[in-house]
Tab-separated table of C-alpha atoms in Angstrom:
chain	number	residue	atom	x	y	z
G	1199	UNK	CA	42.912	68.545	142.104
G	1200	UNK	CA	44.388	67.300	145.261
G	1201	UNK	CA	47.683	68.721	146.774
G	1202	UNK	CA	49.477	65.529	145.857
G	1203	UNK	CA	48.424	65.864	142.224
G	1204	UNK	CA	49.572	69.423	142.130
G	1205	UNK	CA	52.921	68.511	143.431
G	1206	UNK	CA	53.254	65.743	140.775
G	1207	UNK	CA	52.280	68.101	138.053
G	1208	UNK	CA	54.963	70.550	139.231
G	1209	UNK	CA	57.533	67.917	139.414
G	1210	UNK	CA	56.693	66.878	135.780
G	1211	UNK	CA	57.051	70.355	134.482
G	1212	UNK	CA	60.349	70.756	136.107
G	1213	UNK	CA	61.672	67.575	134.705
G	1214	UNK	CA	60.352	68.553	131.177
G	1215	UNK	CA	61.919	72.086	131.460
G	1216	UNK	CA	65.215	70.416	132.674
G	1217	UNK	CA	65.116	67.742	129.804
G	1218	UNK	CA	64.523	70.692	127.290
G	1219	UNK	CA	67.331	72.673	128.679
G	1220	UNK	CA	69.771	69.787	128.645
G	1221	UNK	CA	68.636	68.976	124.910
G	1222	UNK	CA	69.246	72.543	123.816
G	1223	UNK	CA	72.659	72.526	125.498
G	1224	UNK	CA	73.711	69.388	123.764
G	1225	UNK	CA	72.654	70.843	120.497
G	1226	UNK	CA	74.782	73.987	121.006
G	1227	UNK	CA	77.673	71.780	122.104
G	1228	UNK	CA	77.574	69.620	118.920
G	1229	UNK	CA	77.142	72.585	116.748
G	1230	UNK	CA	80.172	74.426	118.280
G	1231	UNK	CA	82.270	71.091	118.192
G	1232	UNK	CA	81.373	70.753	114.579
G	1233	UNK	CA	82.310	74.256	113.461
G	1234	UNK	CA	85.408	74.271	115.542
G	1235	UNK	CA	86.603	71.133	113.998
G	1236	UNK	CA	85.739	72.634	110.531
G	1237	UNK	CA	87.642	75.910	111.224
G	1238	UNK	CA	90.589	74.002	112.733
G	1239	UNK	CA	90.967	71.760	109.785
G	1240	UNK	CA	90.556	74.433	107.350
G	1241	UNK	CA	93.170	76.537	108.913
G	1242	UNK	CA	95.456	73.430	109.027
G	1243	UNK	CA	94.911	72.872	105.397
G	1244	UNK	CA	95.661	76.480	104.624
G	1245	UNK	CA	98.983	76.297	106.507
G	1246	UNK	CA	99.853	73.266	104.674
G	1247	UNK	CA	99.149	75.034	101.414
G	1248	UNK	CA	101.423	77.956	102.383
G	1249	UNK	CA	104.317	75.610	103.589
G	1250	UNK	CA	104.178	73.588	100.386
G	1251	UNK	CA	103.929	76.638	98.281
G	1252	UNK	CA	101.194	74.932	96.044
G	1253	UNK	CA	97.374	74.542	95.860
G	1254	UNK	CA	95.288	72.302	97.889
G	1255	UNK	CA	93.360	69.537	96.110
G	1256	UNK	CA	91.267	71.435	93.357
G	1257	UNK	CA	88.228	70.078	91.713
G	1258	UNK	CA	85.347	71.561	89.552
G	1259	UNK	CA	85.878	73.772	86.455
G	1260	UNK	CA	88.440	76.352	85.725
G	1261	UNK	CA	85.902	79.146	86.303
G	1262	UNK	CA	84.514	77.932	89.536
G	1263	UNK	CA	87.317	75.830	91.373
G	1264	UNK	CA	86.774	74.272	94.765
G	1265	UNK	CA	89.242	73.098	97.389
G	1266	UNK	CA	88.717	69.860	99.193
G	1267	UNK	CA	89.956	70.386	102.781
G	1268	UNK	CA	90.653	67.179	104.877
G	1269	UNK	CA	88.576	66.726	108.080
G	1270	UNK	CA	88.651	64.245	110.770
G	1271	UNK	CA	87.679	60.390	110.551
G	1272	UNK	CA	84.399	58.964	111.764
G	1273	UNK	CA	83.837	55.347	112.134
G	1274	UNK	CA	86.889	54.779	109.894
G	1275	UNK	CA	85.461	56.825	107.037
G	1276	UNK	CA	87.544	59.915	105.951
G	1277	UNK	CA	85.435	63.092	105.603
G	1278	UNK	CA	86.288	66.219	103.862
G	1279	UNK	CA	84.744	69.784	103.381
G	1280	UNK	CA	84.391	71.359	100.050
G	1281	UNK	CA	85.246	75.189	100.049
G	1282	UNK	CA	84.153	76.946	96.728
G	1283	UNK	CA	86.651	79.614	95.506
G	1284	UNK	CA	84.984	82.740	94.077
G	1285	UNK	CA	87.214	84.888	92.026
G	1286	UNK	CA	86.901	88.538	93.035
G	1287	UNK	CA	88.014	90.196	89.797
G	1288	UNK	CA	85.704	90.986	86.813
G	1289	UNK	CA	86.955	89.268	83.709
G	1290	UNK	CA	84.293	90.574	81.206
G	1291	UNK	CA	85.022	90.415	77.529
G	1292	UNK	CA	83.590	92.275	74.695
G	1293	UNK	CA	80.499	90.971	73.101
G	1294	UNK	CA	81.210	90.744	69.366
G	1295	UNK	CA	77.802	92.383	68.604
G	1296	UNK	CA	78.850	95.673	70.368
G	1297	UNK	CA	81.892	95.927	67.948
G	1298	UNK	CA	79.114	96.645	65.275
G	1299	UNK	CA	77.431	99.375	67.062
G	1300	UNK	CA	74.533	97.464	68.349
G	1301	UNK	CA	73.066	99.686	71.279
G	1302	UNK	CA	71.320	96.404	72.702
G	1303	UNK	CA	74.680	94.493	73.022
G	1304	UNK	CA	76.323	94.005	76.294
G	1305	UNK	CA	79.518	92.832	78.023
G	1306	UNK	CA	79.658	89.261	78.819
G	1307	UNK	CA	80.561	88.999	82.612
G	1308	UNK	CA	82.901	86.099	82.865
G	1309	UNK	CA	83.374	86.260	86.647
G	1310	UNK	CA	81.604	83.940	89.019
G	1311	UNK	CA	81.747	86.721	91.616
G	1312	UNK	CA	78.573	88.611	90.285
G	1313	UNK	CA	76.631	85.373	89.710
G	1314	UNK	CA	77.362	84.458	93.191
G	1315	UNK	CA	76.305	87.930	94.449
G	1316	UNK	CA	73.017	87.702	92.512
G	1317	UNK	CA	72.116	84.310	94.336
G	1318	UNK	CA	72.625	86.504	97.576
G	1319	UNK	CA	70.199	89.032	96.455
G	1320	UNK	CA	72.871	91.474	95.320
G	1321	UNK	CA	72.546	92.590	91.672
G	1322	UNK	CA	75.370	94.637	90.176
G	1323	UNK	CA	74.417	97.004	87.403
G	1324	UNK	CA	76.181	99.003	84.776
G	1325	UNK	CA	76.100	102.714	84.964
G	1326	UNK	CA	77.417	105.833	83.476
G	1327	UNK	CA	80.895	106.801	85.070
G	1328	UNK	CA	81.025	108.868	88.127
G	1329	UNK	CA	84.602	110.056	87.213
G	1330	UNK	CA	86.591	110.296	84.187
G	1331	UNK	CA	90.401	110.274	83.543
G	1332	UNK	CA	90.479	112.773	80.663
G	1333	UNK	CA	94.086	113.131	79.914
G	1334	UNK	CA	96.808	113.827	79.093
G	1335	UNK	CA	98.345	111.356	76.462
G	1336	UNK	CA	101.726	110.142	77.606
G	1337	UNK	CA	101.231	111.680	81.057
G	1338	UNK	CA	100.646	108.524	83.139
G	1339	UNK	CA	96.943	107.849	82.516
G	1340	UNK	CA	97.491	104.151	82.208
G	1341	UNK	CA	99.507	104.008	85.304
G	1342	UNK	CA	96.847	105.961	87.167
G	1343	UNK	CA	94.119	103.727	85.898
G	1344	UNK	CA	95.893	100.492	86.892
G	1345	UNK	CA	96.643	101.959	90.344
G	1346	UNK	CA	93.104	103.201	91.207
G	1347	UNK	CA	91.558	99.850	90.144
G	1348	UNK	CA	93.425	98.395	93.096
G	1349	UNK	CA	90.858	100.101	95.256
G	1350	UNK	CA	87.905	97.747	96.034
G	1351	UNK	CA	85.230	100.600	95.848
G	1352	UNK	CA	86.382	101.604	92.214
G	1353	UNK	CA	85.418	99.723	89.060
G	1354	UNK	CA	86.960	100.872	85.824
G	1355	UNK	CA	86.798	99.966	82.180
G	1356	UNK	CA	89.971	98.496	81.178
G	1357	UNK	CA	90.239	99.962	77.630
G	1358	UNK	CA	89.707	103.400	76.395
G	1359	UNK	CA	86.146	103.814	75.156
G	1360	UNK	CA	86.417	106.927	73.219
G	1361	UNK	CA	82.674	107.673	73.467
G	1362	UNK	CA	82.779	111.522	73.922
G	1363	UNK	CA	85.310	111.976	70.931
G	1364	UNK	CA	84.511	109.311	68.492
G	1365	UNK	CA	81.260	107.336	69.340
G	1366	UNK	CA	79.089	109.971	70.883
G	1367	UNK	CA	76.276	109.525	68.259
G	1368	UNK	CA	75.828	105.859	69.631
G	1369	UNK	CA	74.095	107.345	72.707
G	1370	UNK	CA	74.512	107.110	76.419
G	1371	UNK	CA	72.948	103.561	76.463
G	1372	UNK	CA	75.772	102.255	74.205
G	1373	UNK	CA	78.298	103.954	76.541
G	1374	UNK	CA	76.677	102.512	79.708
G	1375	UNK	CA	76.911	99.026	78.167
G	1376	UNK	CA	80.665	99.446	78.013
G	1377	UNK	CA	81.115	100.091	81.771
G	1378	UNK	CA	81.847	97.346	84.157
G	1379	UNK	CA	79.174	96.039	86.580
G	1380	UNK	CA	79.134	97.697	89.894
G	1381	UNK	CA	77.507	97.377	93.271
G	1382	UNK	CA	75.893	100.020	95.345
G	1383	UNK	CA	78.553	102.284	96.802
G	1384	UNK	CA	81.127	101.539	94.059
G	1385	UNK	CA	82.479	104.208	91.826
G	1386	UNK	CA	82.430	103.739	88.016
G	1387	UNK	CA	85.442	105.282	86.070
G	1388	UNK	CA	86.600	105.427	82.414
G	1389	UNK	CA	89.866	106.599	80.992
G	1390	UNK	CA	90.448	108.233	77.558
G	1391	UNK	CA	93.339	110.648	77.153
G	1392	UNK	CA	92.199	112.289	73.901
G	1393	UNK	CA	89.062	113.802	75.912
G	1394	UNK	CA	91.130	116.648	77.387
G	1395	UNK	CA	92.160	118.049	73.888
G	1396	UNK	CA	89.037	117.440	71.935
G	1397	UNK	CA	86.914	120.476	71.631
G	1398	UNK	CA	83.345	119.175	71.801
G	1399	UNK	CA	84.008	116.806	74.813
G	1400	UNK	CA	83.538	119.103	77.761
G	1401	UNK	CA	80.024	120.120	76.756
G	1402	UNK	CA	79.133	116.455	76.010
G	1403	UNK	CA	80.423	115.314	79.447
G	1404	UNK	CA	78.446	118.048	81.167
G	1405	UNK	CA	75.354	116.804	79.351
G	1406	UNK	CA	75.935	113.421	80.796
G	1407	UNK	CA	76.444	114.538	84.260
G	1408	UNK	CA	77.378	118.137	85.435
G	1409	UNK	CA	78.751	116.672	88.678
G	1410	UNK	CA	81.199	114.438	87.111
G	1411	UNK	CA	84.687	114.256	88.662
G	1412	UNK	CA	87.510	114.938	86.207
G	1413	UNK	CA	91.220	113.693	86.614
G	1414	UNK	CA	93.980	115.058	84.552
G	1415	UNK	CA	97.323	113.636	84.776
G	1416	UNK	CA	99.884	116.302	83.737
G	1417	UNK	CA	103.511	115.938	83.166
G	1418	UNK	CA	106.385	118.394	82.106
G	1419	UNK	CA	105.070	119.246	78.620
G	1420	UNK	CA	108.447	119.125	76.826
G	1421	UNK	CA	109.297	115.582	78.310
G	1422	UNK	CA	105.807	114.560	77.393
G	1423	UNK	CA	106.192	115.771	73.903
G	1424	UNK	CA	109.388	113.849	73.598
G	1425	UNK	CA	107.703	110.884	74.942
G	1426	UNK	CA	104.838	111.226	72.502
G	1427	UNK	CA	107.281	111.675	69.526
G	1428	UNK	CA	109.166	108.458	70.844
G	1429	UNK	CA	106.076	106.337	70.911
G	1430	UNK	CA	105.051	107.294	67.281
G	1431	UNK	CA	108.463	107.087	65.725
G	1432	UNK	CA	108.838	103.547	67.195
G	1433	UNK	CA	105.971	102.647	64.941
G	1434	UNK	CA	106.881	104.663	61.940
G	1435	UNK	CA	110.573	104.211	61.110
G	1436	UNK	CA	112.032	107.074	58.883
G	1437	UNK	CA	110.296	109.894	60.652
G	1438	UNK	CA	111.864	113.405	60.668
G	1439	UNK	CA	113.846	114.380	63.801
G	1440	UNK	CA	111.948	115.832	66.659
G	1441	UNK	CA	113.670	119.204	66.195
G	1442	UNK	CA	112.374	119.400	62.434
G	1443	UNK	CA	108.827	118.630	63.461
G	1444	UNK	CA	108.526	120.772	66.597
G	1445	UNK	CA	109.462	124.128	64.840
G	1446	UNK	CA	108.051	125.802	61.773
G	1447	UNK	CA	109.966	125.133	58.556
G	1448	UNK	CA	112.202	122.729	60.393
G	1449	UNK	CA	114.195	125.594	61.825
G	1450	UNK	CA	115.021	123.899	65.084
G	1451	UNK	CA	115.498	125.714	68.436
G	1452	UNK	CA	116.094	129.088	66.602
G	1453	UNK	CA	112.661	129.138	64.892
G	1454	UNK	CA	108.928	129.448	65.810
G	1455	UNK	CA	107.146	126.519	67.739
G	1456	UNK	CA	104.825	124.616	65.521
G	1457	UNK	CA	101.721	124.465	67.793
G	1458	UNK	CA	99.708	122.544	65.175
G	1459	UNK	CA	102.065	119.500	65.592
G	1460	UNK	CA	100.389	117.020	67.921
G	1461	UNK	CA	102.994	116.356	70.594
G	1462	UNK	CA	103.363	120.176	71.057
G	1463	UNK	CA	99.618	121.039	70.711
G	1464	UNK	CA	98.751	118.595	73.535
G	1465	UNK	CA	101.190	120.355	75.726
G	1466	UNK	CA	99.568	123.797	75.608
G	1467	UNK	CA	97.519	122.825	78.538
G	1468	UNK	CA	96.066	126.215	79.428
G	1469	UNK	CA	94.302	126.266	75.995
G	1470	UNK	CA	92.559	123.087	76.600
G	1471	UNK	CA	91.779	123.617	80.352
G	1472	UNK	CA	89.991	126.904	79.415
G	1473	UNK	CA	87.431	124.922	77.427
G	1474	UNK	CA	86.679	122.666	80.446
G	1475	UNK	CA	86.442	125.553	82.909
G	1476	UNK	CA	83.592	126.860	80.868
G	1477	UNK	CA	81.571	123.774	81.829
G	1478	UNK	CA	83.087	122.497	85.210
G	1479	UNK	CA	84.167	124.474	88.276
G	1480	UNK	CA	87.997	123.889	89.263
G	1481	UNK	CA	86.693	122.025	92.390
G	1482	UNK	CA	85.597	119.124	90.294
G	1483	UNK	CA	89.145	118.588	88.621
G	1484	UNK	CA	92.071	116.957	90.155
G	1485	UNK	CA	95.502	117.454	88.517
G	1486	UNK	CA	97.666	114.388	89.159
G	1487	UNK	CA	101.400	114.657	88.680
G	1488	UNK	CA	102.784	112.061	86.158
G	1489	UNK	CA	106.207	112.540	87.775
G	1490	UNK	CA	104.981	111.753	91.175
G	1491	UNK	CA	103.194	108.694	89.860
G	1492	UNK	CA	106.804	107.369	88.936
G	1493	UNK	CA	108.777	108.619	91.940
G	1494	UNK	CA	106.269	108.208	94.747
G	1495	UNK	CA	103.082	106.461	93.653
G	1496	UNK	CA	101.812	105.809	97.084
G	1497	UNK	CA	101.906	109.460	97.964
G	1498	UNK	CA	100.203	110.598	94.742
G	1499	UNK	CA	97.542	107.895	95.036
G	1500	UNK	CA	96.776	109.302	98.619
G	1501	UNK	CA	95.799	112.566	96.971
G	1502	UNK	CA	93.585	110.741	94.319
G	1503	UNK	CA	91.712	108.873	97.276
G	1504	UNK	CA	91.135	111.971	99.283
G	1505	UNK	CA	87.574	111.935	100.815
G	1506	UNK	CA	86.636	115.459	99.650
G	1507	UNK	CA	87.123	114.370	95.997
G	1508	UNK	CA	86.402	110.776	95.148
G	1509	UNK	CA	85.132	110.104	98.733
G	1510	UNK	CA	87.288	107.039	99.020
G	1511	UNK	CA	89.031	105.661	101.973
G	1512	UNK	CA	92.846	105.358	101.639
G	1513	UNK	CA	93.458	101.738	100.726
G	1514	UNK	CA	96.251	101.954	98.202
G	1515	UNK	CA	99.517	102.352	100.078
G	1516	UNK	CA	103.338	101.598	99.710
G	1517	UNK	CA	102.670	97.871	100.185
G	1518	UNK	CA	101.063	97.722	96.649
G	1519	UNK	CA	104.179	98.912	94.848
G	1520	UNK	CA	107.810	97.953	94.099
G	1521	UNK	CA	110.234	99.832	91.841
G	1522	UNK	CA	111.737	98.111	88.765
G	1523	UNK	CA	115.269	99.664	88.507
G	1524	UNK	CA	115.731	98.314	84.927
G	1525	UNK	CA	112.660	100.115	83.539
G	1526	UNK	CA	112.740	102.986	85.902
G	1527	UNK	CA	109.007	102.642	86.713
G	1528	UNK	CA	106.957	101.493	89.644
G	1529	UNK	CA	105.390	98.088	89.507
G	1530	UNK	CA	102.355	96.484	91.163
G	1531	UNK	CA	102.569	93.778	93.755
G	1532	UNK	CA	99.139	92.595	92.375
G	1533	UNK	CA	96.402	94.140	90.475
G	1534	UNK	CA	92.649	93.836	89.769
G	1535	UNK	CA	93.338	91.038	87.052
G	1536	UNK	CA	96.514	89.398	88.545
G	1537	UNK	CA	97.482	88.152	91.914
G	1538	UNK	CA	101.267	88.232	91.088
G	1539	UNK	CA	103.657	91.085	90.900
G	1540	UNK	CA	103.923	92.694	87.367
G	1541	UNK	CA	104.904	95.931	85.568
G	1542	UNK	CA	102.464	97.951	83.405
G	1543	UNK	CA	103.785	96.953	79.960
G	1544	UNK	CA	106.726	96.386	77.728
G	1545	UNK	CA	106.373	99.677	76.040
G	1546	UNK	CA	106.756	101.735	79.409
G	1547	UNK	CA	110.192	103.224	80.007
G	1548	UNK	CA	111.366	103.572	76.372
G	1549	UNK	CA	114.569	105.345	75.803
G	1550	UNK	CA	114.152	108.798	74.480
G	1551	UNK	CA	116.236	110.005	71.603
G	1552	UNK	CA	118.880	112.780	72.110
G	1553	UNK	CA	117.238	116.207	71.463
G	1554	UNK	CA	119.262	119.356	70.655
G	1555	UNK	CA	119.639	121.307	73.878
G	1556	UNK	CA	118.701	124.608	72.256
G	1557	UNK	CA	115.417	123.045	70.974
G	1558	UNK	CA	114.498	121.801	74.499
G	1559	UNK	CA	115.283	125.157	76.138
G	1560	UNK	CA	113.139	126.990	73.493
G	1561	UNK	CA	110.331	124.561	73.998
G	1562	UNK	CA	110.475	125.020	77.920
G	1563	UNK	CA	110.051	128.694	77.474
G	1564	UNK	CA	106.969	128.178	75.151
G	1565	UNK	CA	105.332	125.340	77.104
G	1566	UNK	CA	105.170	126.179	80.890
G	1567	UNK	CA	103.975	123.498	83.207
G	1568	UNK	CA	100.315	123.883	84.148
């Protein structure tokens, strides 16, 4: 080929390369402009939502709502972008079949979150719990459960399953079906306060997993007994007075403590703890103060989240709580199931009856704190 032909071919190659580079730059610019416009308009719409205190234009079904975000006009035609809203909470409901003890039953997962994640290749599964809140009744177990469920790496059954004390014969498969779906890296938890005082439970939990972490919410045993009595008497009008039930033969503070009476029996913490220590080392147990969950929930939850126990980052802090002076209990700014401030329940913070001072002092001598 002549020198002139070579020069012409080189010129053509340079022009082709230049045109290709220019086309690539135009594509990048158009993509950047489109996304910048989308982000700008989305931010503008969200600011309008906050300023008006209401929702943007919602369409779709109640379970999978979407927001229509206004965009720019093109050739006189108004355009808009649809942003799908995926709830981040699990709203599973009990399959009626499982109420009949059917081991093949499951929980119906009502949240679009997990359907969405499955489309992305992430499949949540139900597994046996890594940690259990095993007690004690009227110690603050419900508060601990609701507080720990604020953590994104914890998934907990909302109701008490009573597997280890009532339904153990149904098998571990039945128990697993009652757990919430979790992703890799999330902890599964369950709470049943009667586990702590039921004789057979420690060995049964050990058979499930000897590495299970155990959380025990303890409270001053006398205050706990009075709270227990208050709850029961609210449902059974006409019950005998506390002093008559807590002591043998109704002798009051001058008699012997009746350790067979439920509210007193639970408070003999050392007796129940001894059974657990036969199956689990003390390092696998965390004792949570029921009193501190009330007066300083953020500090107590910092202990629960410690890395060397549950292995969680500290996410739950003061910003998650506010104090209800009327009930005398901390409340949540939001929770797993609600995005608005609310308290734990109407029954929390009941007024305790007046108990004879001598009876209280006698019980404090008999029931030392753990």
